[in-house]
């Protein structure tokens, strides 16, 4: 009989080495940060990032925070202005996330950014996340390690109770120091309040309200919409349509010929980009069942088709 409990290892090099091996294989692992426990995967591997969504269960597509070891690594991924550099100098490593323009050659999976031209970056202070970044040699996407809509986990036991064996490994390094998700700042606007208060910032910061455009984690999802008209639940292409297939429906492209929603989630944004760049005037997408990740995929497609 299979063990119903996830594998939990105390912090140490044995745990870090195993976690790094799993990251390299495209898996996700739970690791503590100074804010909450994160569910980490290689931010450059779309299938691995889709695995995060699958493990959390029935998610909406939101941009994810990418963790990097230092400012130099962040600068290889995003473009910094003077304000961002000042914030990084003051608060990194620490519980501050900066939303910055994404470099064209960043090598980040589009699923991480939800198709946006910006990326949310953080340099964590916690020894476990820093050790995993060093051992894996990869930027790590890491939302909170809990089931969707659950309470954020601040102990390894919280992760185990919420995700069970949906996460193959949990690194236990005790309770998180902050226990509150990071403050998110874009320019001089606070997108999400957190451990770093507005009064701590070196400039007067505005607050983004809930009805404004969503550009970062902790807000409602913003979806990539192609320039071309998009028809959903298509079983065959009409004249001048580029058909994105799924499962048994064959198209010009496919989200997953095997009907795998994890693969479909990983391929979704890239497939939409290819369709938008094609010579056809319109786009059609085959039906994707609503179960599990299918709900998030359909939410994304519905928003992309809205005009």
mmCIF file of C-alpha atoms in Angstrom:
data_model
loop_
_atom_site.group_PDB
_atom_site.id
_atom_site.type_symbol
_atom_site.label_atom_id
_atom_site.label_comp_id
_atom_site.label_asym_id
_atom_site.label_seq_id
_atom_site.Cartn_x
_atom_site.Cartn_y
_atom_site.Cartn_z
ATOM 1 C CA UNK A 1 0.000 0.000 0.000
ATOM 2 C CA UNK A 2 1.350 3.401 -0.990
ATOM 3 C CA UNK A 3 2.436 5.765 1.766
ATOM 4 C CA UNK A 4 -0.282 8.479 2.033
ATOM 5 C CA UNK A 5 2.206 10.939 3.515
ATOM 6 C CA UNK A 6 4.625 13.135 1.538
ATOM 7 C CA UNK A 7 8.380 12.785 2.001
ATOM 8 C CA UNK A 8 9.607 15.335 4.535
ATOM 9 C CA UNK A 9 13.318 15.907 5.124
ATOM 10 C CA UNK A 10 14.907 18.250 7.647
ATOM 11 C CA UNK A 11 16.932 21.091 6.211
ATOM 12 C CA UNK A 12 20.476 20.050 5.337
ATOM 13 C CA UNK A 13 22.583 19.239 2.314
ATOM 14 C CA UNK A 14 20.963 15.830 1.850
ATOM 15 C CA UNK A 15 17.547 17.482 1.550
ATOM 16 C CA UNK A 16 18.852 20.258 -0.693
ATOM 17 C CA UNK A 17 20.651 17.815 -2.994
ATOM 18 C CA UNK A 18 17.546 15.664 -3.404
ATOM 19 C CA UNK A 19 15.394 18.732 -4.006
ATOM 20 C CA UNK A 20 17.823 20.012 -6.659
ATOM 21 C CA UNK A 21 17.746 16.638 -8.425
ATOM 22 C CA UNK A 22 13.961 16.731 -8.484
ATOM 23 C CA UNK A 23 13.970 20.309 -9.819
ATOM 24 C CA UNK A 24 16.331 19.197 -12.606
ATOM 25 C CA UNK A 25 13.912 16.352 -13.470
ATOM 26 C CA UNK A 26 11.063 18.834 -13.876
ATOM 27 C CA UNK A 27 9.368 18.190 -10.540
ATOM 28 C CA UNK A 28 8.237 20.681 -7.908
ATOM 29 C CA UNK A 29 9.271 20.630 -4.250
ATOM 30 C CA UNK A 30 8.168 22.514 -1.148
ATOM 31 C CA UNK A 31 10.772 24.752 0.445
ATOM 32 C CA UNK A 32 10.563 27.371 3.199
ATOM 33 C CA UNK A 33 11.214 31.048 2.645
ATOM 34 C CA UNK A 34 11.121 33.869 5.163
ATOM 35 C CA UNK A 35 7.516 34.583 4.107
ATOM 36 C CA UNK A 36 5.706 31.248 3.587
ATOM 37 C CA UNK A 37 6.587 27.795 2.287
ATOM 38 C CA UNK A 38 6.788 27.857 -1.492
ATOM 39 C CA UNK A 39 6.090 25.204 -4.122
ATOM 40 C CA UNK A 40 9.179 25.572 -6.291
ATOM 41 C CA UNK A 41 9.913 24.477 -9.855
ATOM 42 C CA UNK A 42 12.280 25.507 -12.657
ATOM 43 C CA UNK A 43 10.903 28.803 -13.989
ATOM 44 C CA UNK A 44 12.293 28.018 -17.444
ATOM 45 C CA UNK A 45 10.435 24.689 -17.777
ATOM 46 C CA UNK A 46 6.796 25.172 -18.800
ATOM 47 C CA UNK A 47 5.807 21.594 -17.966
ATOM 48 C CA UNK A 48 7.382 21.877 -14.511
ATOM 49 C CA UNK A 49 5.503 25.126 -13.869
ATOM 50 C CA UNK A 50 2.265 23.494 -15.031
ATOM 51 C CA UNK A 51 2.981 20.849 -12.409
ATOM 52 C CA UNK A 52 2.802 23.565 -9.742
ATOM 53 C CA UNK A 53 -0.716 24.457 -10.853
ATOM 54 C CA UNK A 54 -1.713 20.785 -10.948
ATOM 55 C CA UNK A 55 -0.380 20.173 -7.428
ATOM 56 C CA UNK A 56 -2.178 23.217 -6.011
ATOM 57 C CA UNK A 57 -5.425 22.119 -7.670
ATOM 58 C CA UNK A 58 -8.005 24.007 -9.723
ATOM 59 C CA UNK A 59 -6.019 27.227 -9.968
ATOM 60 C CA UNK A 60 -6.615 30.352 -11.959
ATOM 61 C CA UNK A 61 -3.701 31.409 -14.124
ATOM 62 C CA UNK A 62 -1.878 34.124 -12.242
ATOM 63 C CA UNK A 63 1.637 35.411 -12.728
ATOM 64 C CA UNK A 64 4.071 33.653 -10.384
ATOM 65 C CA UNK A 65 6.917 35.108 -8.354
ATOM 66 C CA UNK A 66 10.329 33.944 -9.544
ATOM 67 C CA UNK A 67 13.046 33.585 -6.914
ATOM 68 C CA UNK A 68 16.670 34.279 -7.814
ATOM 69 C CA UNK A 69 19.835 34.262 -5.677
ATOM 70 C CA UNK A 70 20.938 37.880 -6.132
ATOM 71 C CA UNK A 71 20.564 41.130 -8.045
ATOM 72 C CA UNK A 72 22.898 39.994 -10.830
ATOM 73 C CA UNK A 73 20.655 37.018 -11.552
ATOM 74 C CA UNK A 74 17.593 39.281 -11.502
ATOM 75 C CA UNK A 75 19.205 41.647 -14.008
ATOM 76 C CA UNK A 76 19.643 38.773 -16.465
ATOM 77 C CA UNK A 77 15.873 38.293 -16.415
ATOM 78 C CA UNK A 78 14.419 41.803 -16.086
ATOM 79 C CA UNK A 79 15.220 45.450 -16.775
ATOM 80 C CA UNK A 80 15.774 47.712 -13.758
ATOM 81 C CA UNK A 81 15.249 51.461 -13.488
ATOM 82 C CA UNK A 82 16.652 53.708 -10.739
ATOM 83 C CA UNK A 83 13.720 53.144 -8.373
ATOM 84 C CA UNK A 84 13.930 49.366 -8.726
ATOM 85 C CA UNK A 85 17.670 49.404 -8.077
ATOM 86 C CA UNK A 86 17.183 51.457 -4.936
ATOM 87 C CA UNK A 87 14.533 49.074 -3.645
ATOM 88 C CA UNK A 88 16.709 46.064 -4.431
ATOM 89 C CA UNK A 89 19.651 47.624 -2.637
ATOM 90 C CA UNK A 90 17.557 48.321 0.464
ATOM 91 C CA UNK A 91 15.394 45.217 0.736
ATOM 92 C CA UNK A 92 17.062 42.311 -1.085
ATOM 93 C CA UNK A 93 17.480 39.690 0.112
ATOM 94 C CA UNK A 94 14.111 39.942 1.809
ATOM 95 C CA UNK A 95 10.313 39.883 1.473
ATOM 96 C CA UNK A 96 10.016 42.340 -1.407
ATOM 97 C CA UNK A 97 8.866 41.370 -4.904
ATOM 98 C CA UNK A 98 9.517 43.740 -7.804
ATOM 99 C CA UNK A 99 7.425 43.678 -10.986
ATOM 100 C CA UNK A 100 9.738 44.618 -13.853
ATOM 101 C CA UNK A 101 9.879 44.503 -17.668
ATOM 102 C CA UNK A 102 10.878 41.041 -18.858
ATOM 103 C CA UNK A 103 13.958 40.729 -21.061
ATOM 104 C CA UNK A 104 13.405 39.064 -24.436
ATOM 105 C CA UNK A 105 16.178 36.556 -23.759
ATOM 106 C CA UNK A 106 15.193 35.825 -20.143
ATOM 107 C CA UNK A 107 14.509 32.137 -20.767
ATOM 108 C CA UNK A 108 11.398 32.164 -18.544
ATOM 109 C CA UNK A 109 8.387 30.005 -19.451
ATOM 110 C CA UNK A 110 5.438 32.142 -20.564
ATOM 111 C CA UNK A 111 3.182 30.260 -18.143
ATOM 112 C CA UNK A 112 5.127 31.939 -15.303
ATOM 113 C CA UNK A 113 4.254 35.468 -16.448
ATOM 114 C CA UNK A 114 0.713 34.634 -17.662
ATOM 115 C CA UNK A 115 1.725 36.019 -21.044
ATOM 116 C CA UNK A 116 2.490 39.476 -19.618
ATOM 117 C CA UNK A 117 5.524 41.558 -20.651
ATOM 118 C CA UNK A 118 6.534 41.873 -16.985
ATOM 119 C CA UNK A 119 7.871 39.460 -14.384
ATOM 120 C CA UNK A 120 7.669 39.384 -10.581
ATOM 121 C CA UNK A 121 11.121 38.798 -9.036
ATOM 122 C CA UNK A 122 12.359 38.296 -5.497
ATOM 123 C CA UNK A 123 15.702 37.565 -3.835
ATOM 124 C CA UNK A 124 14.814 35.528 -0.735
ATOM 125 C CA UNK A 125 16.719 35.700 2.533
ATOM 126 C CA UNK A 126 15.925 32.207 3.820
ATOM 127 C CA UNK A 127 18.830 29.762 3.892
ATOM 128 C CA UNK A 128 16.818 26.846 2.471
ATOM 129 C CA UNK A 129 15.607 28.680 -0.630
ATOM 130 C CA UNK A 130 19.020 30.226 -1.167
ATOM 131 C CA UNK A 131 20.662 26.798 -0.884
ATOM 132 C CA UNK A 132 18.192 25.314 -3.374
ATOM 133 C CA UNK A 133 18.793 28.152 -5.828
ATOM 134 C CA UNK A 134 22.535 27.506 -5.606
ATOM 135 C CA UNK A 135 22.248 23.729 -5.914
ATOM 136 C CA UNK A 136 19.789 23.750 -8.817
ATOM 137 C CA UNK A 137 21.382 26.658 -10.660
ATOM 138 C CA UNK A 138 17.960 27.720 -11.900
ATOM 139 C CA UNK A 139 15.506 30.572 -11.221
ATOM 140 C CA UNK A 140 12.618 29.068 -9.278
ATOM 141 C CA UNK A 141 8.942 29.907 -9.639
ATOM 142 C CA UNK A 142 7.410 29.375 -6.202
ATOM 143 C CA UNK A 143 3.860 30.293 -5.197
ATOM 144 C CA UNK A 144 2.652 29.292 -1.749
ATOM 145 C CA UNK A 145 2.773 25.527 -1.136
ATOM 146 C CA UNK A 146 -0.892 24.978 -0.391
ATOM 147 C CA UNK A 147 -4.029 23.873 -2.184
ATOM 148 C CA UNK A 148 -5.730 26.666 -4.093
ATOM 149 C CA UNK A 149 -7.740 28.993 -1.838
ATOM 150 C CA UNK A 150 -6.267 27.400 1.270
ATOM 151 C CA UNK A 151 -4.452 29.121 4.120
ATOM 152 C CA UNK A 152 -0.840 29.934 3.329
ATOM 153 C CA UNK A 153 1.574 27.427 4.909
ATOM 154 C CA UNK A 154 4.118 28.615 7.445
ATOM 155 C CA UNK A 155 5.219 25.156 8.634
ATOM 156 C CA UNK A 156 6.094 21.932 6.831
ATOM 157 C CA UNK A 157 3.117 20.264 8.521
ATOM 158 C CA UNK A 158 0.795 22.794 6.901
ATOM 159 C CA UNK A 159 2.160 21.835 3.467
ATOM 160 C CA UNK A 160 1.792 18.118 4.152
ATOM 161 C CA UNK A 161 -1.785 18.534 5.367
ATOM 162 C CA UNK A 162 -2.761 20.672 2.375
ATOM 163 C CA UNK A 163 -0.965 18.979 -0.525
ATOM 164 C CA UNK A 164 -0.163 15.470 0.688
ATOM 165 C CA UNK A 165 1.668 13.412 -1.909
ATOM 166 C CA UNK A 166 0.915 15.950 -4.631
ATOM 167 C CA UNK A 167 4.289 17.376 -3.604
ATOM 168 C CA UNK A 168 7.031 14.707 -3.704
ATOM 169 C CA UNK A 169 9.347 16.388 -1.195
ATOM 170 C CA UNK A 170 9.019 18.945 1.595
ATOM 171 C CA UNK A 171 12.099 20.528 3.143
ATOM 172 C CA UNK A 172 11.381 21.235 6.811
ATOM 173 C CA UNK A 173 13.298 24.127 8.335
ATOM 174 C CA UNK A 174 10.794 25.095 10.985
ATOM 175 C CA UNK A 175 8.272 27.920 10.948
ATOM 176 C CA UNK A 176 8.648 30.812 8.532
ATOM 177 C CA UNK A 177 9.881 34.009 10.074
ATOM 178 C CA UNK A 178 7.439 36.343 8.370
ATOM 179 C CA UNK A 179 4.429 34.159 7.726
ATOM 180 C CA UNK A 180 3.062 36.825 5.386
ATOM 181 C CA UNK A 181 3.530 36.872 1.649
ATOM 182 C CA UNK A 182 5.970 39.429 0.245
ATOM 183 C CA UNK A 183 5.153 43.025 -0.528
ATOM 184 C CA UNK A 184 4.807 43.489 -4.291
ATOM 185 C CA UNK A 185 5.831 46.781 -5.888
ATOM 186 C CA UNK A 186 5.649 47.891 -9.519
ATOM 187 C CA UNK A 187 7.304 51.243 -10.146
ATOM 188 C CA UNK A 188 6.018 53.351 -7.259
ATOM 189 C CA UNK A 189 2.795 51.408 -6.787
ATOM 190 C CA UNK A 190 2.147 48.736 -4.175
ATOM 191 C CA UNK A 191 0.277 45.893 -5.853
ATOM 192 C CA UNK A 192 0.109 43.756 -2.723
ATOM 193 C CA UNK A 193 0.840 44.815 0.860
ATOM 194 C CA UNK A 194 3.190 42.635 2.864
ATOM 195 C CA UNK A 195 5.980 42.657 5.431
ATOM 196 C CA UNK A 196 7.525 45.812 3.956
ATOM 197 C CA UNK A 197 5.089 48.638 4.596
ATOM 198 C CA UNK A 198 4.554 51.709 2.434
ATOM 199 C CA UNK A 199 6.183 53.809 5.139
ATOM 200 C CA UNK A 200 9.370 51.740 4.777
ATOM 201 C CA UNK A 201 9.765 52.604 1.095
ATOM 202 C CA UNK A 202 12.136 55.415 0.063
ATOM 203 C CA UNK A 203 9.374 57.203 -1.859
ATOM 204 C CA UNK A 204 5.662 57.867 -1.501
ATOM 205 C CA UNK A 205 3.888 54.806 -2.855
ATOM 206 C CA UNK A 206 0.397 54.592 -4.298
ATOM 207 C CA UNK A 207 -1.862 51.606 -3.707
ATOM 208 C CA UNK A 208 -3.332 49.693 -6.642
ATOM 209 C CA UNK A 209 -7.041 49.090 -6.113
ATOM 210 C CA UNK A 210 -8.851 45.873 -6.915
ATOM 211 C CA UNK A 211 -10.565 47.144 -10.036
ATOM 212 C CA UNK A 212 -7.295 48.161 -11.701
ATOM 213 C CA UNK A 213 -5.416 46.078 -14.237
ATOM 214 C CA UNK A 214 -3.839 42.967 -12.709
ATOM 215 C CA UNK A 215 -0.107 42.619 -13.276
ATOM 216 C CA UNK A 216 1.241 40.448 -10.488
ATOM 217 C CA UNK A 217 0.570 37.572 -8.100
ATOM 218 C CA UNK A 218 -1.929 38.195 -5.341
ATOM 219 C CA UNK A 219 -4.442 39.783 -7.728
ATOM 220 C CA UNK A 220 -7.010 38.408 -10.137
ATOM 221 C CA UNK A 221 -5.586 36.778 -13.268
ATOM 222 C CA UNK A 222 -4.898 38.824 -16.380
ATOM 223 C CA UNK A 223 -4.801 36.745 -19.529
ATOM 224 C CA UNK A 224 -3.026 37.031 -22.833
ATOM 225 C CA UNK A 225 -5.494 37.866 -25.584
ATOM 226 C CA UNK A 226 -4.466 37.320 -29.219
ATOM 227 C CA UNK A 227 -5.001 40.081 -31.746
ATOM 228 C CA UNK A 228 -7.108 37.735 -33.880
ATOM 229 C CA UNK A 229 -10.673 36.622 -33.131
ATOM 230 C CA UNK A 230 -10.747 33.425 -31.067
ATOM 231 C CA UNK A 231 -13.487 30.771 -31.256
ATOM 232 C CA UNK A 232 -13.807 28.218 -28.474
ATOM 233 C CA UNK A 233 -14.988 24.595 -28.391
ATOM 234 C CA UNK A 234 -14.221 24.085 -32.083
ATOM 235 C CA UNK A 235 -14.244 20.541 -33.432
ATOM 236 C CA UNK A 236 -12.983 21.489 -36.870
ATOM 237 C CA UNK A 237 -11.500 24.549 -38.532
ATOM 238 C CA UNK A 238 -13.590 26.945 -40.534
ATOM 239 C CA UNK A 239 -12.099 28.681 -43.572
ATOM 240 C CA UNK A 240 -9.225 30.983 -42.606
ATOM 241 C CA UNK A 241 -8.989 29.574 -39.040
ATOM 242 C CA UNK A 242 -5.872 28.234 -37.314
ATOM 243 C CA UNK A 243 -7.086 25.317 -35.194
ATOM 244 C CA UNK A 244 -5.423 24.479 -31.891
ATOM 245 C CA UNK A 245 -6.342 20.889 -31.183
ATOM 246 C CA UNK A 246 -6.669 18.849 -28.011
ATOM 247 C CA UNK A 247 -6.843 15.103 -27.442
ATOM 248 C CA UNK A 248 -8.396 13.429 -30.515
ATOM 249 C CA UNK A 249 -9.123 16.678 -32.356
ATOM 250 C CA UNK A 250 -6.243 17.268 -34.755
ATOM 251 C CA UNK A 251 -5.381 20.842 -35.647
ATOM 252 C CA UNK A 252 -2.573 22.957 -37.032
ATOM 253 C CA UNK A 253 -1.144 22.802 -33.510
ATOM 254 C CA UNK A 254 -2.199 20.963 -30.355
ATOM 255 C CA UNK A 255 -2.307 21.631 -26.643
ATOM 256 C CA UNK A 256 -1.924 17.918 -25.953
ATOM 257 C CA UNK A 257 -2.488 15.065 -28.386
ATOM 258 C CA UNK A 258 -2.667 12.757 -25.352
ATOM 259 C CA UNK A 259 -5.393 14.827 -23.679
ATOM 260 C CA UNK A 260 -3.072 15.692 -20.784
ATOM 261 C CA UNK A 261 -4.227 18.921 -19.064
ATOM 262 C CA UNK A 262 -0.798 19.482 -17.476
ATOM 263 C CA UNK A 263 0.836 19.409 -20.903
ATOM 264 C CA UNK A 264 -1.972 21.615 -22.247
ATOM 265 C CA UNK A 265 -1.425 24.213 -19.540
ATOM 266 C CA UNK A 266 2.297 24.269 -20.266
ATOM 267 C CA UNK A 267 1.712 24.749 -23.994
ATOM 268 C CA UNK A 268 -1.251 27.137 -23.886
ATOM 269 C CA UNK A 269 0.452 30.534 -24.152
ATOM 270 C CA UNK A 270 2.983 29.355 -26.714
ATOM 271 C CA UNK A 271 0.207 27.837 -28.836
ATOM 272 C CA UNK A 272 -1.742 31.090 -28.754
ATOM 273 C CA UNK A 273 1.360 33.041 -29.762
ATOM 274 C CA UNK A 274 1.981 30.698 -32.705
ATOM 275 C CA UNK A 275 -1.636 30.966 -33.807
ATOM 276 C CA UNK A 276 -1.534 34.751 -33.601
ATOM 277 C CA UNK A 277 1.615 34.806 -35.749
ATOM 278 C CA UNK A 278 0.194 32.479 -38.411
ATOM 279 C CA UNK A 279 -1.103 33.581 -41.821
ATOM 280 C CA UNK A 280 -4.704 32.691 -40.860
ATOM 281 C CA UNK A 281 -7.080 35.499 -39.928
ATOM 282 C CA UNK A 282 -8.810 33.673 -37.069
ATOM 283 C CA UNK A 283 -8.066 31.196 -34.301
ATOM 284 C CA UNK A 284 -10.120 28.247 -33.087
ATOM 285 C CA UNK A 285 -9.472 26.024 -30.065
ATOM 286 C CA UNK A 286 -10.784 22.532 -29.446
ATOM 287 C CA UNK A 287 -12.807 21.771 -26.301
ATOM 288 C CA UNK A 288 -10.831 21.090 -23.139
ATOM 289 C CA UNK A 289 -12.682 19.292 -20.311
ATOM 290 C CA UNK A 290 -13.273 21.361 -17.191
ATOM 291 C CA UNK A 291 -11.817 18.883 -14.708
ATOM 292 C CA UNK A 292 -8.731 19.896 -12.686
ATOM 293 C CA UNK A 293 -6.428 22.145 -14.671
ATOM 294 C CA UNK A 294 -9.031 22.214 -17.425
ATOM 295 C CA UNK A 295 -11.007 24.765 -15.439
ATOM 296 C CA UNK A 296 -8.035 27.135 -15.425
ATOM 297 C CA UNK A 297 -7.325 26.501 -19.100
ATOM 298 C CA UNK A 298 -10.924 27.300 -19.999
ATOM 299 C CA UNK A 299 -10.890 30.403 -17.815
ATOM 300 C CA UNK A 300 -7.791 31.587 -19.672
ATOM 301 C CA UNK A 301 -9.326 30.816 -23.061
ATOM 302 C CA UNK A 302 -12.627 32.505 -22.199
ATOM 303 C CA UNK A 303 -10.792 35.692 -21.250
ATOM 304 C CA UNK A 304 -8.637 35.475 -24.376
ATOM 305 C CA UNK A 305 -11.761 35.158 -26.522
ATOM 306 C CA UNK A 306 -13.598 38.041 -24.834
ATOM 307 C CA UNK A 307 -13.908 41.192 -26.934
#
